[in-house]
Structure formats: C-alpha cells, structure tokens
Amino acid sequence: MEEPLHSVLLSQYQERCPGVCRFMVCIMSGARTTPAVFLLGCCALALGLGSGSLEHREAKHYIAAVYEHRSVLSPNPLELTSRQQALELMKQNLDIYEQQVMAAAQKGVQIIVFPEDGIHGFNFTRTSIYPFLDFMPSPRLVRWNPCLEPFRFNDTEVLQRLSCMAIKGQMFLVANLGTKQPCLRSDPRCPDDGRYQFNTDVVFSHNGTLVARYRKHNLYFEAAFDTPAHVDLVTFDTPFAGQFGMFTCFDILFFEPAIQLLRDSKVKHIVYPTAWMNQLPLLAAIEIQKAFATAFGVSVLAANIHHPTLGMTGSGIHTPLKSFWYHDMDNPEGHLIIAQVATNPLGLVGIENVTSETDPSHSKFLKILAGDLSCEKDAQEVHCEEAAKWNMNAPPTFHSEMMYDNFTLVPVWGKEGYVQACSNGLCCHLLYERPTLSEELYALGVFDGLHTVHGTYYIQVCALVKCGGLGFDTCGQEISEAQGLFDFHLWGNFSTSYIFPLFLTSGMTLDTPDQLGWENDHYYLRKSGLSSGLVTAALYGRLYERD
C-alpha cells in the first residue's frame, strides 16, 4: 500500500486555507512525522475544523453522503494469502473510496459512509481473513491520528489510508474493516489462535483523528469474526449535527445495540454500514432502513454493498419523512448519494393526531375500533347493518409461506372492504378503498411467532402484500412490480411498542405513511393517494424479550 501523499494533502490545504494559515507552525512532542503534516493539523485547528464553529453548530442542515460500493473481491477468499497480497487487493477498493471522498468534497459533504465488507470482501474463513485485518486500538483509551502518526502501531495501513482520506476531504468518514486484537490465554473467551477478530466500523473526524470504533454484535453467518464480550454502544459527536450512533447490518433487527443505543443517548442520526441481501416482501434493504428512520424519528445514513448477482443493493439517506435512495439490480457500478439532512429530524410518530374524525375513512376506522361495525358471533342481528356492507362475502382464510414463516392470510377483493386475519394473539385489520381495480391478487397476512431461518427472533407482523400470481400459494413470493392502488388503514393489537412501518411501492420505490400511531390499544398505519402500485405495506413488530 502506498505511503500517504503528504505533499498532496499540503497542497490541498493551501488551496483552502487563507495565507495566514499556511505559515503557522506547530510543535507536537513525540510525533513521528514530517513538518508538512504538522502544518496540516494546525491549519485545520486554525480554521475551527477540529472543534466546529458556532455557525456550524447552529446550522439547521448538514450535507451527508453514502456510497454503495461494488467491491473488488478476492478471487479465492478461502485461500491463505500474504499481508502484502491482501493490502494490494484492499488498495483497489480504497482507491475507489478516495475518488468518492474527493467527489463528495466538491459538493460540500460533511460526513460520508461506506458499506460493510467494502474494503476486504466476504466469504473468508477465520484463517484466510487474517492477512486482511488491521490492528485496532480503542479510541476510548488511545487518542490517535493514523495519517499523522503512521508508525505508532503495526499493521494499520488501512486505518492510515482512511485517516488521510478524511483529511483530504475535510469530512467525517465512516468505514468498515476487519480488525484484530491479541488476547491472553488466561481469558476464558480467548480463541485458540490467541486473538480476537472483529467486524469493525470506524469513524474519523475531518482532521483524521480516530474518534469512534464499533464492533459488530449480531453476526450473520460470519465464521471469520468473533462477537465482542460486551455490546458496544457507540456514539460520536460532530460539530455540524450533534451526536451520531452506529451499528452494522443485521444489528438493525435486535435490541442490542440498536434500540438500547437510542434509549440511552440523545442520538438523532445513525450511520449504518451494511452488506444486506434483499429479501422481499418484508426485508429489502431500503425498506428496513426507511422503516427504522420512521419508527424512531431519526436520520439513517445507510451504505450497502453493490453486488446485484447476490441480491445486494439498496442504500439511502433516510429521514422519517423523506428518503434519498438507490436500488439497482442492473447497473454493475457503485453509486454516490448526497443529500441535505435536517440536524433535528421531524417524525411521524409521537406527533398529535391531525386527522379529523369527520374524515369518512378515518371515521369508519374509529367505529370499527370501537366495535360499531363488527358483528359478534352470538348476536349476529345486532349492529350488523353497516358491517354487512363490508362482510357480505367473507373471504376465505388460507396459509402461505412468506419469508420462511407460515402466514395466515385472507384475500383482499373488490373496490372497498374490511378484512381481518388472526394468528395466536395477534389480529390484523385492513379497511380499504381502491380507486381502480387491477387484475392482481392482494392479501392481508398475519404472523405471530418465532422466526427461525437465517436468524432466530420473535416477530408480530401485519402485512398487506401483492401476491406473485393469482393463486393463493403465490402470496408471499418475492415481487417488485405492482399496479394496485389503495387508500387504507392497516392496524393490529400488537404486544410490543417496537414496530417498523414497512412501505414499498412498484419498482423498488419508497413511500411514507400519512399517519402512524396508537388508537384504542391498536397500532395503525394510514395512507391514501399512492403514486405507484403497492408492493408491501406492513407493520413489523419485534418482541425482543421472546428471542
């Protein structure tokens, strides 16, 4: 790997710094580097980049970037290579990273996020990944600028390169790499080879200092890596948007660290490196990213890997109310997303109910919740006149597999109606009107149980989905195109407050609910005026305590 080009950095700083800055001199005891690099660090401090100016702190927006990267992969990840060979492969990916940093810098980007596995790739064994690992000191224990102090620790070439990129781009930089940490034989958790290996996210400030490290807790079939003994709850402060939190890929579905991080801190923004394989209809990458932002009222800067042949694409900058995303199964190239993000994102959840009860659709929803439209089995003749309109031809109940779970479903027929489906303790309800009918089968599905394929976790799901064909057995299949338009209320009697609103429309596009919230012990999602066909509208509840 090349040594950092300090002369290039100096010239870039000279272009950006006023004349007085170029002649500043700093004395840093114990640092092993050149005078040119001392000058760079001082220039950053003189401009207020190290701590942030008052102007930045009072800004209402910041500019963020995420890069969906098509990584250069090892031709045989199971084969043992030398450190030098590993560095040569990683250099190809880091060269692309640097190009994107400089492109982002031209747009005034203040923070950029790169994906999980983007530098070293994947499908390694514990042994074969070893040459790709950097040594990783804890930023909590050691203050270190790898670009300015490149000889302080051995095997840190990747960290050095990332640090220098942050300086060149004058932005916060978030990246994922493999790291190693020696352990003592006296440690009962120490692996037989005497080291821990972690899937690690790192954050560098715009002056190249390593400010945060997160080690992935919820590994997804990653035999090359260890789970840290304790969950990292990692936040870092920025001068432009306050506090950020971070976690990686599969972590998004679990209480630790994702939910606990938001409960225990003032985090308004999440950086999220991921290597996510899309799984429709409920867990496409952009779908879950947007749902997390909406559910918790935060911004999510999500960078995914780009390998469409493996079903891996889908990145975005998501706020609760708006998203800028990328999903492309055809283009082989990576993609840079840049967007302006509110420093204090506004959310759907937690705001007052703004829907008038005189709204006909919402009025019917409230009546159904109150029991005014339902007919009890032991009193069919009571309160049934209006309910008969909605249940004249009660649709049949059937079962179909959706994402490896046995869902209970009912078809959604006709231009308007009310249907419900129940499983275990969860009952899901749908009140709908359709401006126009399409020749497609839709169904309302419910699942309340332990998901056990590709991970074990307890879910409660109410889902309105487009089926793959006209047969009941096609409901739950992976489809991405649809024509059906709906105005609807979807709700259920969930046993958890952790509910992700999934909303996907035709062509892998995202939409935002008109309303979310609790009403009479039921959680509901409301939407009208879809601009494209509905693929999935779902309430995806997580019962973490039952995992």
Short mmCIF file of N, CA, C and O in Angstrom, two decimals, residues 424-515:
data_model
loop_
_atom_site.label_atom_id
_atom_site.label_comp_id
_atom_site.label_asym_id
_atom_site.label_seq_id
_atom_site.Cartn_x
_atom_site.Cartn_y
_atom_site.Cartn_z
N ASN A 424 -52.37 -16.68 16.65
CA ASN A 424 -52.03 -16.63 18.07
C ASN A 424 -52.75 -15.45 18.71
O ASN A 424 -53.96 -15.32 18.61
N GLY A 425 -52.03 -14.53 19.32
CA GLY A 425 -52.70 -13.41 19.98
C GLY A 425 -52.85 -12.18 19.13
O GLY A 425 -53.43 -11.19 19.57
N LEU A 426 -52.34 -12.20 17.90
CA LEU A 426 -52.34 -11.00 17.06
C LEU A 426 -53.47 -11.05 16.04
O LEU A 426 -53.59 -12.03 15.28
N CYS A 427 -54.28 -10.00 15.99
CA CYS A 427 -55.30 -9.84 14.95
C CYS A 427 -54.96 -8.60 14.13
O CYS A 427 -54.74 -7.52 14.69
N CYS A 428 -54.93 -8.77 12.83
CA CYS A 428 -54.63 -7.68 11.90
C CYS A 428 -55.90 -7.29 11.15
O CYS A 428 -56.71 -8.16 10.80
N HIS A 429 -56.05 -6.01 10.89
CA HIS A 429 -57.25 -5.49 10.26
C HIS A 429 -56.86 -4.57 9.10
O HIS A 429 -55.86 -3.86 9.18
N LEU A 430 -57.71 -4.58 8.07
CA LEU A 430 -57.48 -3.71 6.91
C LEU A 430 -58.82 -3.12 6.47
O LEU A 430 -59.77 -3.85 6.17
N LEU A 431 -58.89 -1.82 6.43
CA LEU A 431 -60.02 -1.08 5.88
C LEU A 431 -59.51 -0.38 4.62
O LEU A 431 -58.53 0.36 4.70
N TYR A 432 -60.14 -0.62 3.48
CA TYR A 432 -59.54 -0.14 2.23
C TYR A 432 -60.57 0.31 1.21
O TYR A 432 -61.72 -0.12 1.21
N GLU A 433 -60.12 1.20 0.34
CA GLU A 433 -60.82 1.58 -0.87
C GLU A 433 -59.80 1.59 -1.99
O GLU A 433 -58.64 1.93 -1.78
N ARG A 434 -60.25 1.21 -3.18
CA ARG A 434 -59.34 1.16 -4.33
C ARG A 434 -59.91 2.05 -5.44
O ARG A 434 -61.01 1.80 -5.95
N PRO A 435 -59.17 3.09 -5.82
CA PRO A 435 -59.66 3.98 -6.89
C PRO A 435 -59.95 3.23 -8.19
O PRO A 435 -60.94 3.51 -8.86
N THR A 436 -59.08 2.28 -8.53
CA THR A 436 -59.28 1.45 -9.71
C THR A 436 -58.85 0.03 -9.37
O THR A 436 -57.94 -0.18 -8.57
N LEU A 437 -59.49 -0.94 -9.97
CA LEU A 437 -59.14 -2.33 -9.74
C LEU A 437 -58.14 -2.80 -10.79
O LEU A 437 -58.27 -2.50 -11.97
N SER A 438 -57.14 -3.54 -10.36
CA SER A 438 -56.19 -4.16 -11.28
C SER A 438 -56.36 -5.67 -11.19
O SER A 438 -56.90 -6.19 -10.20
N GLU A 439 -55.93 -6.36 -12.21
CA GLU A 439 -56.05 -7.82 -12.21
C GLU A 439 -54.87 -8.42 -11.47
O GLU A 439 -54.00 -9.08 -12.06
N GLU A 440 -54.83 -8.17 -10.19
CA GLU A 440 -53.76 -8.67 -9.33
C GLU A 440 -54.40 -9.17 -8.04
O GLU A 440 -55.45 -8.68 -7.62
N LEU A 441 -53.75 -10.14 -7.43
CA LEU A 441 -54.23 -10.64 -6.14
C LEU A 441 -53.42 -10.00 -5.02
O LEU A 441 -52.19 -10.04 -5.03
N TYR A 442 -54.14 -9.40 -4.09
CA TYR A 442 -53.53 -8.89 -2.86
C TYR A 442 -54.09 -9.68 -1.67
O TYR A 442 -55.18 -10.26 -1.75
N ALA A 443 -53.32 -9.70 -0.59
CA ALA A 443 -53.77 -10.41 0.60
C ALA A 443 -53.29 -9.71 1.86
O ALA A 443 -52.24 -9.05 1.87
N LEU A 444 -54.09 -9.86 2.92
CA LEU A 444 -53.69 -9.40 4.24
C LEU A 444 -53.16 -10.60 5.01
O LEU A 444 -53.86 -11.61 5.14
N GLY A 445 -51.93 -10.51 5.49
CA GLY A 445 -51.31 -11.62 6.19
C GLY A 445 -50.96 -11.28 7.62
O GLY A 445 -50.69 -10.12 7.95
N VAL A 446 -50.92 -12.32 8.48
CA VAL A 446 -50.57 -12.14 9.88
C VAL A 446 -49.63 -13.26 10.30
O VAL A 446 -49.79 -14.41 9.89
N PHE A 447 -48.64 -12.91 11.10
CA PHE A 447 -47.76 -13.91 11.71
C PHE A 447 -47.37 -13.43 13.09
O PHE A 447 -47.00 -12.27 13.28
N ASP A 448 -47.48 -14.32 14.06
CA ASP A 448 -47.13 -14.02 15.45
C ASP A 448 -46.36 -15.23 15.96
O ASP A 448 -46.94 -16.24 16.34
N GLY A 449 -45.01 -15.15 15.92
CA GLY A 449 -44.24 -16.31 16.34
C GLY A 449 -42.74 -16.09 16.19
O GLY A 449 -42.28 -15.00 15.87
N LEU A 450 -42.01 -17.16 16.41
CA LEU A 450 -40.55 -17.12 16.36
C LEU A 450 -40.07 -17.41 14.94
O LEU A 450 -40.37 -18.47 14.38
N HIS A 451 -39.38 -16.46 14.37
CA HIS A 451 -38.75 -16.67 13.06
C HIS A 451 -37.45 -17.43 13.30
O HIS A 451 -36.65 -17.06 14.17
N THR A 452 -37.20 -18.50 12.52
CA THR A 452 -36.07 -19.38 12.83
C THR A 452 -35.13 -19.64 11.66
O THR A 452 -34.19 -20.42 11.78
N VAL A 453 -35.34 -19.01 10.52
CA VAL A 453 -34.48 -19.22 9.35
C VAL A 453 -33.62 -17.98 9.13
O VAL A 453 -34.12 -16.85 9.13
N HIS A 454 -32.30 -18.18 8.93
CA HIS A 454 -31.37 -17.06 8.76
C HIS A 454 -31.45 -16.11 9.96
O HIS A 454 -31.48 -14.89 9.79
N GLY A 455 -31.46 -16.67 11.13
CA GLY A 455 -31.57 -15.89 12.36
C GLY A 455 -32.79 -16.31 13.15
O GLY A 455 -33.79 -16.76 12.58
N THR A 456 -32.72 -16.17 14.46
CA THR A 456 -33.83 -16.53 15.34
C THR A 456 -34.27 -15.30 16.11
O THR A 456 -33.50 -14.72 16.88
N TYR A 457 -35.51 -14.89 15.89
CA TYR A 457 -36.05 -13.71 16.56
C TYR A 457 -37.57 -13.73 16.46
O TYR A 457 -38.15 -14.25 15.52
N TYR A 458 -38.24 -13.14 17.49
CA TYR A 458 -39.69 -13.19 17.59
C TYR A 458 -40.30 -11.96 16.91
O TYR A 458 -39.90 -10.83 17.18
N ILE A 459 -41.29 -12.21 16.04
CA ILE A 459 -41.93 -11.12 15.30
C ILE A 459 -43.45 -11.21 15.38
O ILE A 459 -44.02 -12.29 15.53
N GLN A 460 -44.08 -10.06 15.30
CA GLN A 460 -45.52 -9.94 15.06
C GLN A 460 -45.67 -9.07 13.83
O GLN A 460 -45.17 -7.94 13.80
N VAL A 461 -46.36 -9.59 12.81
CA VAL A 461 -46.43 -8.89 11.52
C VAL A 461 -47.86 -8.82 11.01
O VAL A 461 -48.56 -9.84 10.98
N CYS A 462 -48.26 -7.62 10.61
CA CYS A 462 -49.48 -7.41 9.82
C CYS A 462 -49.02 -6.88 8.47
O CYS A 462 -48.35 -5.84 8.42
N ALA A 463 -49.37 -7.57 7.38
CA ALA A 463 -48.81 -7.20 6.08
C ALA A 463 -49.86 -7.27 4.98
O ALA A 463 -50.52 -8.30 4.80
N LEU A 464 -50.00 -6.17 4.26
CA LEU A 464 -50.77 -6.14 3.01
C LEU A 464 -49.76 -6.29 1.88
O LEU A 464 -48.89 -5.43 1.71
N VAL A 465 -49.86 -7.39 1.12
CA VAL A 465 -48.85 -7.66 0.10
C VAL A 465 -49.51 -8.00 -1.23
O VAL A 465 -50.63 -8.55 -1.28
N LYS A 466 -48.81 -7.70 -2.30
CA LYS A 466 -49.21 -8.16 -3.62
C LYS A 466 -48.67 -9.57 -3.81
O LYS A 466 -47.49 -9.83 -3.52
N CYS A 467 -49.49 -10.48 -4.25
CA CYS A 467 -49.08 -11.87 -4.45
C CYS A 467 -48.37 -12.01 -5.80
O CYS A 467 -48.52 -11.18 -6.70
N GLY A 468 -47.60 -13.09 -5.94
CA GLY A 468 -46.82 -13.29 -7.15
C GLY A 468 -47.66 -13.62 -8.36
O GLY A 468 -47.25 -13.39 -9.50
N GLY A 469 -48.84 -14.17 -8.14
CA GLY A 469 -49.76 -14.52 -9.22
C GLY A 469 -51.18 -14.42 -8.72
O GLY A 469 -51.47 -13.68 -7.78
N LEU A 470 -52.10 -15.18 -9.34
CA LEU A 470 -53.50 -15.14 -8.94
C LEU A 470 -53.86 -16.28 -7.99
O LEU A 470 -54.99 -16.32 -7.48
N GLY A 471 -52.94 -17.20 -7.76
CA GLY A 471 -53.20 -18.29 -6.84
C GLY A 471 -52.80 -17.94 -5.43
O GLY A 471 -51.82 -17.21 -5.21
N PHE A 472 -53.55 -18.49 -4.44
CA PHE A 472 -53.24 -18.20 -3.04
C PHE A 472 -51.82 -18.61 -2.68
O PHE A 472 -51.18 -17.98 -1.83
N ASP A 473 -51.32 -19.66 -3.31
CA ASP A 473 -49.98 -20.15 -2.97
C ASP A 473 -48.87 -19.21 -3.43
O ASP A 473 -47.70 -19.41 -3.10
N THR A 474 -49.22 -18.18 -4.21
CA THR A 474 -48.20 -17.22 -4.67
C THR A 474 -48.06 -16.04 -3.71
O THR A 474 -47.19 -15.19 -3.92
N CYS A 475 -48.89 -15.98 -2.69
CA CYS A 475 -48.82 -14.87 -1.74
C CYS A 475 -47.63 -15.07 -0.82
O CYS A 475 -47.52 -16.11 -0.16
N GLY A 476 -46.76 -14.08 -0.79
CA GLY A 476 -45.52 -14.20 -0.04
C GLY A 476 -44.30 -14.31 -0.93
O GLY A 476 -43.16 -14.25 -0.44
N GLN A 477 -44.53 -14.47 -2.24
CA GLN A 477 -43.41 -14.55 -3.17
C GLN A 477 -42.73 -13.19 -3.32
O GLN A 477 -43.30 -12.15 -3.03
N GLU A 478 -41.48 -13.24 -3.80
CA GLU A 478 -40.71 -12.01 -3.99
C GLU A 478 -41.08 -11.35 -5.31
O GLU A 478 -40.74 -11.86 -6.37
N ILE A 479 -41.76 -10.24 -5.23
CA ILE A 479 -42.09 -9.45 -6.43
C ILE A 479 -41.75 -8.00 -6.15
O ILE A 479 -41.73 -7.57 -4.99
N SER A 480 -41.48 -7.24 -7.19
CA SER A 480 -41.12 -5.83 -7.00
C SER A 480 -41.94 -4.88 -7.86
O SER A 480 -41.77 -3.67 -7.75
N GLU A 481 -42.82 -5.42 -8.72
CA GLU A 481 -43.65 -4.57 -9.58
C GLU A 481 -45.12 -4.77 -9.24
O GLU A 481 -45.54 -5.89 -8.94
N ALA A 482 -45.89 -3.70 -9.25
CA ALA A 482 -47.30 -3.79 -8.91
C ALA A 482 -48.04 -2.60 -9.51
O ALA A 482 -47.45 -1.56 -9.80
N GLN A 483 -49.35 -2.78 -9.68
CA GLN A 483 -50.20 -1.71 -10.21
C GLN A 483 -51.28 -1.27 -9.24
O GLN A 483 -51.87 -0.21 -9.39
N GLY A 484 -51.57 -2.08 -8.24
CA GLY A 484 -52.70 -1.84 -7.36
C GLY A 484 -52.55 -0.60 -6.49
O GLY A 484 -51.55 -0.43 -5.79
N LEU A 485 -53.55 0.28 -6.55
CA LEU A 485 -53.57 1.49 -5.72
C LEU A 485 -54.59 1.30 -4.60
O LEU A 485 -55.68 0.77 -4.81
N PHE A 486 -54.22 1.76 -3.41
CA PHE A 486 -55.07 1.60 -2.24
C PHE A 486 -55.09 2.88 -1.42
O PHE A 486 -54.08 3.58 -1.31
N ASP A 487 -56.24 3.18 -0.84
CA ASP A 487 -56.35 4.10 0.30
C ASP A 487 -56.76 3.21 1.47
O ASP A 487 -57.77 2.50 1.38
N PHE A 488 -56.00 3.23 2.56
CA PHE A 488 -56.25 2.19 3.56
C PHE A 488 -55.81 2.59 4.96
O PHE A 488 -55.00 3.50 5.16
N HIS A 489 -56.39 1.89 5.92
CA HIS A 489 -55.92 1.82 7.30
C HIS A 489 -55.53 0.36 7.55
O HIS A 489 -56.30 -0.55 7.27
N LEU A 490 -54.33 0.17 8.08
CA LEU A 490 -53.85 -1.16 8.46
C LEU A 490 -53.51 -1.11 9.94
O LEU A 490 -52.78 -0.20 10.37
N TRP A 491 -54.03 -2.06 10.73
CA TRP A 491 -53.76 -2.00 12.17
C TRP A 491 -53.80 -3.37 12.82
O TRP A 491 -54.28 -4.35 12.24
N GLY A 492 -53.27 -3.43 14.05
CA GLY A 492 -53.24 -4.68 14.79
C GLY A 492 -53.08 -4.44 16.28
O GLY A 492 -52.61 -3.37 16.70
N ASN A 493 -53.44 -5.44 17.06
CA ASN A 493 -53.33 -5.35 18.53
C ASN A 493 -51.96 -5.89 18.98
O ASN A 493 -51.85 -6.94 19.61
N PHE A 494 -50.93 -5.15 18.68
CA PHE A 494 -49.56 -5.59 18.92
C PHE A 494 -49.25 -5.65 20.42
O PHE A 494 -49.77 -4.86 21.21
N SER A 495 -48.36 -6.58 20.76
CA SER A 495 -47.91 -6.74 22.15
C SER A 495 -46.59 -6.03 22.39
O SER A 495 -45.98 -6.22 23.44
N THR A 496 -46.14 -5.25 21.43
CA THR A 496 -44.86 -4.55 21.55
C THR A 496 -45.01 -3.13 21.04
O THR A 496 -45.88 -2.84 20.20
N SER A 497 -44.17 -2.25 21.56
CA SER A 497 -44.15 -0.88 21.05
C SER A 497 -43.09 -0.69 19.98
O SER A 497 -42.99 0.39 19.39
N TYR A 498 -42.31 -1.74 19.71
CA TYR A 498 -41.24 -1.65 18.71
C TYR A 498 -41.78 -2.17 17.38
O TYR A 498 -41.73 -3.37 17.09
N ILE A 499 -42.30 -1.25 16.59
CA ILE A 499 -42.99 -1.61 15.35
C ILE A 499 -42.38 -0.81 14.19
O ILE A 499 -42.32 0.42 14.23
N PHE A 500 -41.94 -1.54 13.17
CA PHE A 500 -41.32 -0.93 11.99
C PHE A 500 -42.37 -0.83 10.88
O PHE A 500 -42.89 -1.86 10.43
N PRO A 501 -42.68 0.39 10.39
CA PRO A 501 -43.62 0.53 9.28
C PRO A 501 -42.92 0.32 7.93
O PRO A 501 -42.15 1.17 7.49
N LEU A 502 -43.17 -0.81 7.33
CA LEU A 502 -42.56 -1.14 6.03
C LEU A 502 -43.49 -0.68 4.92
O LEU A 502 -44.68 -0.99 4.94
N PHE A 503 -42.92 0.01 3.94
CA PHE A 503 -43.77 0.60 2.89
C PHE A 503 -43.00 0.62 1.58
O PHE A 503 -42.07 1.42 1.42
N LEU A 504 -43.37 -0.26 0.66
CA LEU A 504 -42.64 -0.39 -0.60
C LEU A 504 -43.62 -0.35 -1.75
O LEU A 504 -44.65 -1.06 -1.74
N THR A 505 -43.31 0.45 -2.78
CA THR A 505 -44.17 0.54 -3.94
C THR A 505 -43.41 0.08 -5.19
O THR A 505 -42.23 -0.24 -5.14
N SER A 506 -44.12 0.05 -6.29
CA SER A 506 -43.63 -0.59 -7.51
C SER A 506 -42.29 -0.03 -7.97
O SER A 506 -42.03 1.17 -7.88
N GLY A 507 -41.43 -0.92 -8.47
CA GLY A 507 -40.12 -0.52 -8.96
C GLY A 507 -39.13 -0.26 -7.85
O GLY A 507 -38.18 0.50 -8.05
N MET A 508 -39.34 -0.88 -6.68
CA MET A 508 -38.46 -0.69 -5.52
C MET A 508 -38.36 0.79 -5.16
O MET A 508 -37.28 1.38 -5.09
N THR A 509 -39.52 1.40 -4.99
CA THR A 509 -39.58 2.79 -4.55
C THR A 509 -40.21 2.84 -3.16
O THR A 509 -40.95 1.94 -2.75
N LEU A 510 -39.90 3.91 -2.45
CA LEU A 510 -40.36 4.07 -1.07
C LEU A 510 -41.48 5.09 -0.99
O LEU A 510 -41.56 6.01 -1.79
N ASP A 511 -42.34 4.90 0.00
CA ASP A 511 -43.37 5.89 0.28
C ASP A 511 -43.43 6.08 1.79
O ASP A 511 -42.90 5.28 2.55
N THR A 512 -44.06 7.15 2.20
CA THR A 512 -44.16 7.49 3.62
C THR A 512 -45.62 7.43 4.05
O THR A 512 -46.48 7.97 3.36
N PRO A 513 -45.93 6.79 5.18
CA PRO A 513 -47.32 6.78 5.66
C PRO A 513 -47.82 8.19 5.92
O PRO A 513 -47.05 9.10 6.23
N ASP A 514 -49.15 8.37 5.78
CA ASP A 514 -49.75 9.64 6.15
C ASP A 514 -49.79 9.78 7.67
O ASP A 514 -49.67 10.89 8.20
N GLN A 515 -49.95 8.65 8.35
CA GLN A 515 -50.12 8.67 9.79
C GLN A 515 -49.72 7.33 10.38
O GLN A 515 -49.91 6.28 9.77
#
